[in-house]
Amino acid sequence: MRQTGISPAQAVTQAIEGAAILFLAVIVSNFHIKLLENLLTPIFLPAAVLFLWPRQADYNTSLWLVFVAGLFQDLTSGTPAGLFALTWLLVWIIIHIDEPDRSVNFKSHWMTFAIIMVITLMISGVLSIIALQAFPSIFTLALQGFLSWLLYPIIHFGRVFVLRYIYGRYETG
Amino acid sequence: MGRFDNPRSEGRTRALRKTVVFLILIGVILILLGLNGRDPLESARPPAETFTARIGRIATMPVRGIENLASGFRDHFDTVEENRKLREENARLRSIVVEDAAVTEQVDYIKNLFGADIRTGVPEERLAARAISEINGPFVYSALIDAGQNKGVTEGSPVLTIHGLYGRVTRIGTGSARVLLLKDLNSRIAVMSPRSRARAILTGNNSDLPTLEFRGDGDWQVGDSVVSSGDDGVLPRGLPIGEVVGLEGGVLAVRLFSDRETVDWVTVRPFEPVLPPEENPIATSADQTIDQTGESEQP
């Protein structure tokens, strides 16, 4: 929420800050990782950035930026137009229906993110049935989701590092 | 929507709701416009892909380096076993080379005898490229390679790994190209069995094992090798693809040769697909004659 002590301009800046990390995650999510002789692509990694979206970011700006980042992922990953744009928009709205409790420890964050990942997989699965007119492979979907969940700590601690050492902010969650 | 900007005025809440509905609508419209193989963002994709390819070329360097290092260590420990296998393979290949020379001689003889032009149509030109990003499902199976118009890649060209066909180019950017993999839901390739000459369509299904459809009464057996038939005029004939495996319910699938190891480098074979004939070839030919003579015949 835009709390007292933060101007509208600062709230917009925080939304842009979140979007910058989101775009980075979208680019990273396009590159495959070789894991136990399998090629996996962490296409759902941006969900971690949505989960850790700056607390005081402007809502309206955030909505637009999340949608545009999703469109960018559609463009770069070759998925049907609108699939990730709509997925990330809906996931972001669901995550931010209520203020997530950021005072809890990392483990709880990671577990909560698992629930967010399941929601993400469900939304993207349903949308892909419409967009592709075919059922996606549940196994592959779950595997990609699991990989993105595994990579969550990188986004989490990377964000903590950036906030603490570059911006001087102590926002742990 | 209780997270930001609390407490909000009623007007602002209404505005935010409108934004949410508007963006969801745009998303839904985009998805609907993209049905049946259409792509509303088609023109925007190549520059975005070229941008990602440029970043990927640099960003994936350390990752590939670590992978190669790990692979190097593994190879080091497997050297004795690998050496034995290579000796066996070498002996087998020597006999194939001898057989190949004999067959080539026979083919040349027949070619000269009948004056036949026997060609497989496999393009000789090869363009090396790196597969920068490979999306392995669940929605698409495609790859981004770092060669595009700048290197002479053309749309529809087959892309091969050292083992076999990997996919074909569906979109070209300045310095990148999107390759639709054989496993993708939208991939359809005309294939044949070199043993029985039976034809089928290799249909991608977003899994590791694309299936053989429209087999008719063709003689397909588990273990048959599968090559492109060239019947569709989209790909040249004789590109190695994979090996037939049996699945439940009598379904035949193909284990792709390109899946044998991680794809890093690929070769693009620029290929001119066979174009459909003109609607009125005689008229076209007459027009050309007129153009050449500079006169038109009056009825």
mmCIF file with all atom_site columns, C-alpha atoms in Angstrom, chain B residues 209 211 215 245-253:
data_model
loop_
_atom_site.group_PDB
_atom_site.id
_atom_site.type_symbol
_atom_site.label_atom_id
_atom_site.label_alt_id
_atom_site.label_comp_id
_atom_site.label_asym_id
_atom_site.label_entity_id
_atom_site.label_seq_id
_atom_site.pdbx_PDB_ins_code
_atom_site.Cartn_x
_atom_site.Cartn_y
_atom_site.Cartn_z
_atom_site.occupancy
_atom_site.B_iso_or_equiv
_atom_site.pdbx_formal_charge
_atom_site.auth_seq_id
_atom_site.auth_comp_id
_atom_site.auth_asym_id
_atom_site.auth_atom_id
_atom_site.pdbx_PDB_model_num
ATOM 1  C CA . LEU B 1 209 ? 7.680  -38.528 -28.461 1.00 0.00 ? 209 LEU B CA 1
ATOM 2  C CA . THR B 1 211 ? 3.568  -39.674 -33.109 1.00 0.00 ? 211 THR B CA 1
ATOM 3  C CA . ARG B 1 215 ? -0.028 -44.164 -41.714 1.00 0.00 ? 215 ARG B CA 1
ATOM 4  C CA . VAL B 1 245 ? 8.979  -46.815 -30.812 1.00 0.00 ? 245 VAL B CA 1
ATOM 5  C CA . GLY B 1 246 ? 5.716  -48.459 -29.853 1.00 0.00 ? 246 GLY B CA 1
ATOM 6  C CA . LEU B 1 247 ? 3.359  -46.900 -27.351 1.00 0.00 ? 247 LEU B CA 1
ATOM 7  C CA . GLU B 1 248 ? 0.213  -48.205 -25.692 1.00 0.00 ? 248 GLU B CA 1
ATOM 8  C CA . GLY B 1 249 ? -2.828 -48.776 -27.881 1.00 0.00 ? 249 GLY B CA 1
ATOM 9  C CA . GLY B 1 250 ? -0.851 -49.467 -31.056 1.00 0.00 ? 250 GLY B CA 1
ATOM 10 C CA . VAL B 1 251 ? 0.292  -45.868 -31.316 1.00 0.00 ? 251 VAL B CA 1
ATOM 11 C CA . LEU B 1 252 ? 3.650  -45.473 -33.016 1.00 0.00 ? 252 LEU B CA 1
ATOM 12 C CA . ALA B 1 253 ? 5.882  -42.647 -31.885 1.00 0.00 ? 253 ALA B CA 1
#
